């Protein structure tokens, strides 16, 4: 029997983080490109002390119980923790780690890239060229919408939303934000706090930066989309289910909004048969907003640090359920 703590890592992660885990633990690392199936996950966690998981793994009470009473820590290789049943972890006294802060800039950069891409029809233009449809310079070819000086509505004004606002200020955008979790909005934050409906009615670009919770599930539905301007663009780099995909399909198809750009979909991956993929005014990419080399390396390192701290019985440097320590 190994003297090192037994852990399961549900996918290979960038090297530095992975070697921190394998140096300190008796680690089994799931080697495939696809996540372990539910049955395999339930089997591999048996008897572990630590679990390092990804946002593609659903970690609920059943997984925690399958691991058994020795499970000391769950470390998510993501800032969002909607894949983990936090109350179930807290009830069992298990701290859950996540990776806030380090992916803020990469994600805000990417949200801005999607704003520009959707507004100026970059992906559509690229497809147009590759399809052999480019015959000449056209005065009305692929006309888009201006970003410079436009109004940006940010839903969820935490770290990433605020970092997006910084980028937008370079484009002299007017910034509105909606975030009911900010109890007393900091007067030094750029932009103007407004109600949900006002933001949707006034923004030329609506960018989503909320966590996925019961309250934000399908926050952008038929009603919300109907409030948006016909010239408006929707950007989602948060979590897919914040947008109702059927409502989005209707709004894009009927040109009730100009365009949408999604880094995240519901479900993930989006089915290649999804009617959304037939629409030219939708840009979609495979959940890569934080996917810069350095950011992913830092995420892996932070996930490893959280895991190792939990195994040592230390407080996690980044804990998503700090209330777990209140009862300790
Ligand atoms: C990515 O989506 C994350 O939550 O880190």
Tab-separated table of C-alpha atoms and ligand atoms in Angstrom:
chain	number	residue	atom	x	y	z
A	1	UNK	CA	0.000	0.000	0.000
A	2	UNK	CA	1.263	3.467	-0.960
A	3	UNK	CA	2.095	5.986	1.733
A	4	UNK	CA	1.075	8.742	-0.661
A	5	UNK	CA	-2.514	9.987	-0.718
A	6	UNK	CA	-4.590	8.301	-3.373
A	7	UNK	CA	-6.168	10.687	-5.863
A	8	UNK	CA	-8.062	10.499	-9.123
A	9	UNK	CA	-7.474	13.122	-11.827
A	10	UNK	CA	-10.240	13.015	-14.420
A	11	UNK	CA	-8.115	14.165	-17.398
A	12	UNK	CA	-4.547	15.014	-18.277
A	13	UNK	CA	-3.886	18.640	-17.337
A	14	UNK	CA	-1.011	20.997	-18.302
A	15	UNK	CA	2.273	19.541	-17.245
A	16	UNK	CA	3.409	21.606	-14.277
A	17	UNK	CA	0.117	21.108	-12.429
A	18	UNK	CA	0.051	17.451	-13.327
A	19	UNK	CA	3.590	16.798	-12.066
A	20	UNK	CA	2.831	18.612	-8.804
A	21	UNK	CA	0.005	16.102	-8.332
A	22	UNK	CA	1.933	13.036	-9.415
A	23	UNK	CA	4.976	14.021	-7.302
A	24	UNK	CA	2.909	14.376	-4.152
A	25	UNK	CA	0.236	11.724	-4.642
A	26	UNK	CA	-0.466	8.208	-5.675
A	27	UNK	CA	-2.387	9.545	-8.650
A	28	UNK	CA	-4.443	7.833	-11.280
A	29	UNK	CA	-4.816	10.195	-14.242
A	30	UNK	CA	-7.603	9.410	-16.729
A	31	UNK	CA	-5.697	9.293	-20.035
A	32	UNK	CA	-8.457	9.722	-22.628
A	33	UNK	CA	-9.478	12.835	-24.526
A	34	UNK	CA	-13.080	12.294	-23.414
A	35	UNK	CA	-14.095	12.403	-19.747
A	36	UNK	CA	-14.580	9.144	-17.842
A	37	UNK	CA	-18.126	7.818	-18.083
A	38	UNK	CA	-20.300	8.057	-14.998
A	39	UNK	CA	-19.807	4.348	-14.258
A	40	UNK	CA	-16.027	4.636	-14.534
A	41	UNK	CA	-15.975	7.788	-12.418
A	42	UNK	CA	-17.989	6.066	-9.672
A	43	UNK	CA	-15.617	3.126	-9.760
A	44	UNK	CA	-12.308	5.041	-9.931
A	45	UNK	CA	-13.090	7.363	-7.033
A	46	UNK	CA	-13.486	4.463	-4.605
A	47	UNK	CA	-11.164	4.948	-1.637
A	48	UNK	CA	-9.560	8.187	-2.866
A	49	UNK	CA	-8.562	11.074	-0.605
A	50	UNK	CA	-8.537	13.705	-3.325
A	51	UNK	CA	-10.331	14.321	-6.605
A	52	UNK	CA	-9.096	16.713	-9.284
A	53	UNK	CA	-11.919	17.163	-11.765
A	54	UNK	CA	-12.976	19.237	-14.746
A	55	UNK	CA	-16.130	21.163	-15.548
A	56	UNK	CA	-17.226	18.222	-17.703
A	57	UNK	CA	-17.527	15.941	-14.639
A	58	UNK	CA	-20.738	16.003	-12.623
A	59	UNK	CA	-19.650	15.653	-9.017
A	60	UNK	CA	-22.625	15.091	-6.747
A	61	UNK	CA	-23.341	13.343	-3.459
A	62	UNK	CA	-23.329	9.957	-5.190
A	63	UNK	CA	-19.739	10.466	-6.378
A	64	UNK	CA	-18.685	11.724	-2.934
A	65	UNK	CA	-20.266	8.688	-1.264
A	66	UNK	CA	-18.701	6.349	-3.819
A	67	UNK	CA	-15.324	7.834	-2.836
A	68	UNK	CA	-16.105	7.142	0.805
A	69	UNK	CA	-15.406	8.912	4.085
A	70	UNK	CA	-11.685	9.350	3.321
A	71	UNK	CA	-12.387	11.998	0.640
A	72	UNK	CA	-10.703	15.160	1.913
A	73	UNK	CA	-10.806	17.529	-1.040
A	74	UNK	CA	-12.336	18.141	-4.462
A	75	UNK	CA	-10.373	20.465	-6.723
A	76	UNK	CA	-12.043	21.782	-9.877
A	77	UNK	CA	-9.856	22.814	-12.804
A	78	UNK	CA	-12.176	25.788	-13.491
A	79	UNK	CA	-13.469	28.895	-11.814
A	80	UNK	CA	-17.124	27.897	-12.336
A	81	UNK	CA	-18.287	25.181	-9.959
A	82	UNK	CA	-21.802	24.528	-11.272
A	83	UNK	CA	-20.718	20.943	-12.065
A	84	UNK	CA	-20.234	20.280	-8.339
A	85	UNK	CA	-22.973	19.962	-5.738
A	86	UNK	CA	-21.432	22.418	-3.254
A	87	UNK	CA	-24.026	21.931	-0.478
A	88	UNK	CA	-23.478	18.159	-0.710
A	89	UNK	CA	-19.714	18.699	-0.331
A	90	UNK	CA	-20.179	21.116	2.561
A	91	UNK	CA	-22.501	18.688	4.376
A	92	UNK	CA	-19.806	16.046	4.121
A	93	UNK	CA	-17.112	18.514	5.308
A	94	UNK	CA	-15.298	18.444	1.957
A	95	UNK	CA	-13.723	21.705	0.744
A	96	UNK	CA	-14.030	22.390	-2.986
A	97	UNK	CA	-11.263	24.288	-4.773
A	98	UNK	CA	-11.583	26.410	-7.903
A	99	UNK	CA	-9.366	28.715	-9.981
A	100	UNK	CA	-10.571	32.326	-9.753
A	101	UNK	CA	-8.646	35.377	-10.907
A	102	UNK	CA	-6.046	33.825	-13.174
A	103	UNK	CA	-8.397	33.331	-16.117
A	104	UNK	CA	-10.017	36.759	-15.872
A	105	UNK	CA	-7.914	38.475	-18.531
A	106	UNK	CA	-7.892	35.595	-21.006
A	107	UNK	CA	-11.673	35.265	-20.737
A	108	UNK	CA	-12.305	39.009	-21.050
A	109	UNK	CA	-9.968	39.149	-24.077
A	110	UNK	CA	-11.952	36.371	-25.655
A	111	UNK	CA	-15.330	37.944	-24.906
A	112	UNK	CA	-14.059	41.057	-26.650
A	113	UNK	CA	-12.819	38.966	-29.568
A	114	UNK	CA	-16.340	37.542	-29.905
A	115	UNK	CA	-17.849	41.036	-29.775
A	116	UNK	CA	-15.637	42.098	-32.679
A	117	UNK	CA	-16.073	38.843	-34.585
A	118	UNK	CA	-19.869	38.864	-34.374
A	119	UNK	CA	-20.226	42.592	-35.016
A	120	UNK	CA	-17.958	42.588	-38.056
A	121	UNK	CA	-18.935	39.121	-39.338
A	122	UNK	CA	-15.358	37.842	-39.264
A	123	UNK	CA	-16.219	34.137	-39.247
A	124	UNK	CA	-18.886	34.518	-41.917
A	125	UNK	CA	-16.399	36.418	-44.085
A	126	UNK	CA	-13.813	33.695	-43.672
A	127	UNK	CA	-16.332	31.045	-44.693
A	128	UNK	CA	-17.358	33.186	-47.663
A	129	UNK	CA	-13.784	33.251	-48.961
A	130	UNK	CA	-13.158	29.541	-48.431
A	131	UNK	CA	-16.457	28.690	-50.139
A	132	UNK	CA	-15.214	30.467	-53.296
A	133	UNK	CA	-17.950	33.104	-53.092
A	134	UNK	CA	-15.630	36.164	-53.104
A	135	UNK	CA	-16.036	37.617	-56.602
A	136	UNK	CA	-15.176	41.291	-56.069
A	137	UNK	CA	-15.054	44.133	-53.533
A	138	UNK	CA	-18.677	44.949	-52.769
A	139	UNK	CA	-20.018	48.226	-51.331
A	140	UNK	CA	-22.641	46.306	-49.365
A	141	UNK	CA	-20.774	43.065	-48.824
A	142	UNK	CA	-21.048	41.569	-45.321
A	143	UNK	CA	-22.015	44.796	-43.591
A	144	UNK	CA	-21.723	44.613	-39.845
A	145	UNK	CA	-22.355	46.816	-36.885
A	146	UNK	CA	-19.965	49.310	-35.217
A	147	UNK	CA	-18.264	48.476	-31.960
A	148	UNK	CA	-16.478	51.781	-31.368
A	149	UNK	CA	-18.728	54.092	-29.356
A	150	UNK	CA	-21.546	51.516	-29.020
A	151	UNK	CA	-23.322	50.628	-25.749
A	152	UNK	CA	-22.139	47.483	-23.990
A	153	UNK	CA	-24.459	45.822	-21.460
A	154	UNK	CA	-22.629	43.506	-19.062
A	155	UNK	CA	-24.719	41.009	-17.109
A	156	UNK	CA	-22.717	39.835	-14.096
A	157	UNK	CA	-20.232	42.497	-13.039
A	158	UNK	CA	-17.624	40.431	-11.228
A	159	UNK	CA	-13.964	40.085	-12.133
A	160	UNK	CA	-14.483	39.087	-15.773
A	161	UNK	CA	-17.312	41.552	-16.435
A	162	UNK	CA	-15.178	44.383	-15.061
A	163	UNK	CA	-12.152	43.290	-17.087
A	164	UNK	CA	-14.344	43.374	-20.198
A	165	UNK	CA	-15.399	46.921	-19.309
A	166	UNK	CA	-11.715	47.959	-19.263
A	167	UNK	CA	-11.273	46.688	-22.789
A	168	UNK	CA	-14.504	48.351	-23.900
A	169	UNK	CA	-13.409	51.714	-22.541
A	170	UNK	CA	-10.567	51.681	-25.108
A	171	UNK	CA	-13.289	51.527	-27.754
A	172	UNK	CA	-15.072	54.431	-26.052
A	173	UNK	CA	-18.092	52.245	-25.405
A	174	UNK	CA	-20.837	53.321	-23.046
A	175	UNK	CA	-21.018	50.688	-20.330
A	176	UNK	CA	-24.142	49.533	-18.522
A	177	UNK	CA	-24.136	46.690	-16.084
A	178	UNK	CA	-26.638	44.554	-14.204
A	179	UNK	CA	-25.586	42.539	-11.201
A	180	UNK	CA	-28.030	41.947	-8.354
A	181	UNK	CA	-25.283	40.314	-6.272
A	182	UNK	CA	-23.429	43.650	-5.940
A	183	UNK	CA	-25.179	44.963	-2.858
A	184	UNK	CA	-23.749	48.461	-2.970
A	185	UNK	CA	-22.214	49.115	-6.363
A	186	UNK	CA	-18.731	50.544	-6.066
A	187	UNK	CA	-18.958	54.132	-7.378
A	188	UNK	CA	-15.442	53.789	-8.799
A	189	UNK	CA	-16.449	50.972	-11.122
A	190	UNK	CA	-16.732	52.170	-14.697
A	191	UNK	CA	-20.218	52.119	-16.161
A	192	UNK	CA	-23.708	52.615	-14.887
A	193	UNK	CA	-25.706	50.068	-12.870
A	194	UNK	CA	-29.144	49.583	-14.442
A	195	UNK	CA	-32.054	47.179	-14.224
A	196	UNK	CA	-32.182	44.014	-16.317
A	197	UNK	CA	-34.830	45.297	-18.730
A	198	UNK	CA	-33.135	48.671	-19.186
A	199	UNK	CA	-29.836	46.999	-20.005
A	200	UNK	CA	-31.431	44.705	-22.580
A	201	UNK	CA	-33.361	47.560	-24.170
A	202	UNK	CA	-30.408	49.939	-24.449
A	203	UNK	CA	-27.372	47.765	-25.169
A	204	UNK	CA	-25.928	47.231	-28.635
A	205	UNK	CA	-23.935	44.323	-27.190
A	206	UNK	CA	-25.082	42.169	-24.275
A	207	UNK	CA	-22.299	40.091	-22.722
A	208	UNK	CA	-23.012	37.416	-20.090
A	209	UNK	CA	-20.667	36.890	-17.123
A	210	UNK	CA	-22.845	35.297	-14.461
A	211	UNK	CA	-22.265	31.971	-12.753
A	212	UNK	CA	-24.835	29.299	-13.617
A	213	UNK	CA	-27.327	29.039	-10.760
A	214	UNK	CA	-31.041	28.327	-10.459
A	215	UNK	CA	-31.646	32.069	-10.876
A	216	UNK	CA	-29.537	32.450	-14.010
A	217	UNK	CA	-30.668	29.252	-15.760
A	218	UNK	CA	-32.305	30.447	-19.033
A	219	UNK	CA	-31.961	34.059	-17.877
A	220	UNK	CA	-31.834	34.911	-21.571
A	221	UNK	CA	-35.161	33.521	-22.752
A	222	UNK	CA	-37.825	34.653	-25.250
A	223	UNK	CA	-38.782	37.541	-22.970
A	224	UNK	CA	-35.214	38.817	-22.588
A	225	UNK	CA	-34.428	38.431	-26.285
A	226	UNK	CA	-37.617	40.324	-27.191
A	227	UNK	CA	-36.359	43.283	-25.165
A	228	UNK	CA	-33.114	43.486	-27.161
A	229	UNK	CA	-32.717	45.816	-30.140
A	230	UNK	CA	-32.980	44.216	-33.608
A	231	UNK	CA	-29.423	45.501	-34.178
A	232	UNK	CA	-28.071	43.989	-30.931
A	233	UNK	CA	-25.507	41.221	-30.481
A	234	UNK	CA	-25.514	38.634	-27.671
A	235	UNK	CA	-22.217	37.225	-26.370
A	236	UNK	CA	-21.999	34.271	-23.987
A	237	UNK	CA	-18.717	33.241	-22.376
A	238	UNK	CA	-20.319	32.212	-19.050
A	239	UNK	CA	-22.212	28.916	-19.080
A	240	UNK	CA	-24.393	27.558	-21.890
A	241	UNK	CA	-27.634	27.100	-19.924
A	242	UNK	CA	-27.755	30.827	-19.052
A	243	UNK	CA	-29.275	31.127	-22.557
A	244	UNK	CA	-32.340	29.183	-23.687
A	245	UNK	CA	-31.045	27.738	-26.995
A	246	UNK	CA	-34.493	27.392	-28.555
A	247	UNK	CA	-35.384	30.989	-27.772
A	248	UNK	CA	-32.036	32.078	-29.199
A	249	UNK	CA	-32.680	30.086	-32.364
A	250	UNK	CA	-36.036	31.814	-32.854
A	251	UNK	CA	-34.596	35.281	-32.247
A	252	UNK	CA	-31.667	34.776	-34.647
A	253	UNK	CA	-33.719	33.041	-37.326
A	254	UNK	CA	-36.380	35.763	-37.308
A	255	UNK	CA	-33.636	38.434	-37.202
A	256	UNK	CA	-35.073	39.851	-33.986
A	257	UNK	CA	-31.447	40.350	-32.945
A	258	UNK	CA	-28.522	40.905	-35.294
A	259	UNK	CA	-26.173	38.150	-34.165
A	260	UNK	CA	-24.893	36.017	-31.304
A	261	UNK	CA	-21.499	34.589	-30.441
A	262	UNK	CA	-21.246	31.668	-28.056
A	263	UNK	CA	-18.216	30.188	-26.376
A	264	UNK	CA	-20.513	27.961	-24.340
A	265	UNK	CA	-23.617	26.020	-25.370
A	266	UNK	CA	-26.410	23.954	-23.880
A	267	UNK	CA	-25.677	21.078	-24.155
A	268	UNK	CA	-21.908	20.912	-24.542
A	269	UNK	CA	-20.795	19.973	-27.059
A	270	UNK	CA	-23.596	21.380	-29.220
A	271	UNK	CA	-24.951	18.684	-31.529
A	272	UNK	CA	-23.800	19.046	-35.134
A	273	UNK	CA	-27.484	18.616	-35.993
A	274	UNK	CA	-28.513	21.631	-33.910
A	275	UNK	CA	-30.570	24.056	-36.026
A	276	UNK	CA	-28.490	26.852	-34.481
A	277	UNK	CA	-25.573	25.720	-36.640
A	278	UNK	CA	-27.580	26.450	-39.808
A	279	UNK	CA	-27.628	30.149	-38.970
A	280	UNK	CA	-25.101	32.550	-40.482
A	281	UNK	CA	-25.642	35.083	-37.720
A	282	UNK	CA	-24.348	32.711	-35.040
A	283	UNK	CA	-20.653	32.308	-34.233
A	284	UNK	CA	-19.843	29.369	-31.999
A	285	UNK	CA	-16.573	28.071	-30.582
A	286	UNK	CA	-15.861	25.113	-28.247
A	287	UNK	CA	-15.618	26.642	-24.733
A	288	UNK	CA	-12.124	28.083	-25.193
A	289	UNK	CA	-12.363	31.536	-23.606
A	290	UNK	CA	-9.703	30.716	-21.002
A	291	UNK	CA	-7.648	28.651	-23.439
A	292	UNK	CA	-4.374	30.544	-23.628
A	293	UNK	CA	-1.307	28.454	-22.908
A	294	UNK	CA	-0.235	30.453	-19.849
A	295	UNK	CA	-3.718	30.713	-18.410
A	296	UNK	CA	-4.349	26.983	-18.651
A	297	UNK	CA	-0.934	26.323	-17.081
A	298	UNK	CA	-1.814	28.607	-14.184
A	299	UNK	CA	-5.217	26.941	-13.799
A	300	UNK	CA	-3.579	23.523	-13.593
A	301	UNK	CA	-1.077	24.764	-11.005
A	302	UNK	CA	-3.773	26.378	-8.906
A	303	UNK	CA	-5.926	23.244	-9.096
A	304	UNK	CA	-2.913	21.190	-7.948
A	305	UNK	CA	-2.217	23.619	-5.082
A	306	UNK	CA	-5.818	23.382	-3.897
A	307	UNK	CA	-5.723	19.587	-4.087
A	308	UNK	CA	-2.444	19.293	-2.175
A	309	UNK	CA	-3.504	21.781	0.508
A	310	UNK	CA	-6.696	19.781	1.062
A	311	UNK	CA	-4.775	16.517	1.279
A	312	UNK	CA	-2.475	18.052	3.899
A	313	UNK	CA	-5.509	19.205	5.888
A	314	UNK	CA	-4.669	22.863	5.170
A	315	UNK	CA	-7.144	25.522	4.141
A	316	UNK	CA	-7.470	25.621	0.329
A	317	UNK	CA	-5.890	28.751	-1.197
A	318	UNK	CA	-9.077	29.129	-3.288
A	319	UNK	CA	-12.150	27.566	-1.807
A	320	UNK	CA	-15.600	27.741	-3.394
A	321	UNK	CA	-17.429	26.633	-0.225
A	322	UNK	CA	-15.567	28.437	2.623
A	323	UNK	CA	-18.554	27.754	4.896
A	324	UNK	CA	-17.135	24.228	5.171
A	325	UNK	CA	-14.549	25.667	7.592
A	326	UNK	CA	-17.151	27.315	9.809
A	327	UNK	CA	-18.263	23.958	11.233
A	328	UNK	CA	-14.706	22.598	11.578
B	1	LIG	C1	-14.257	27.872	-17.491
B	1	LIG	O1	-15.306	27.939	-18.066
B	1	LIG	C2	-14.121	27.988	-16.075
B	1	LIG	O2	-15.137	28.054	-15.344
B	1	LIG	O3	-12.983	28.009	-15.603
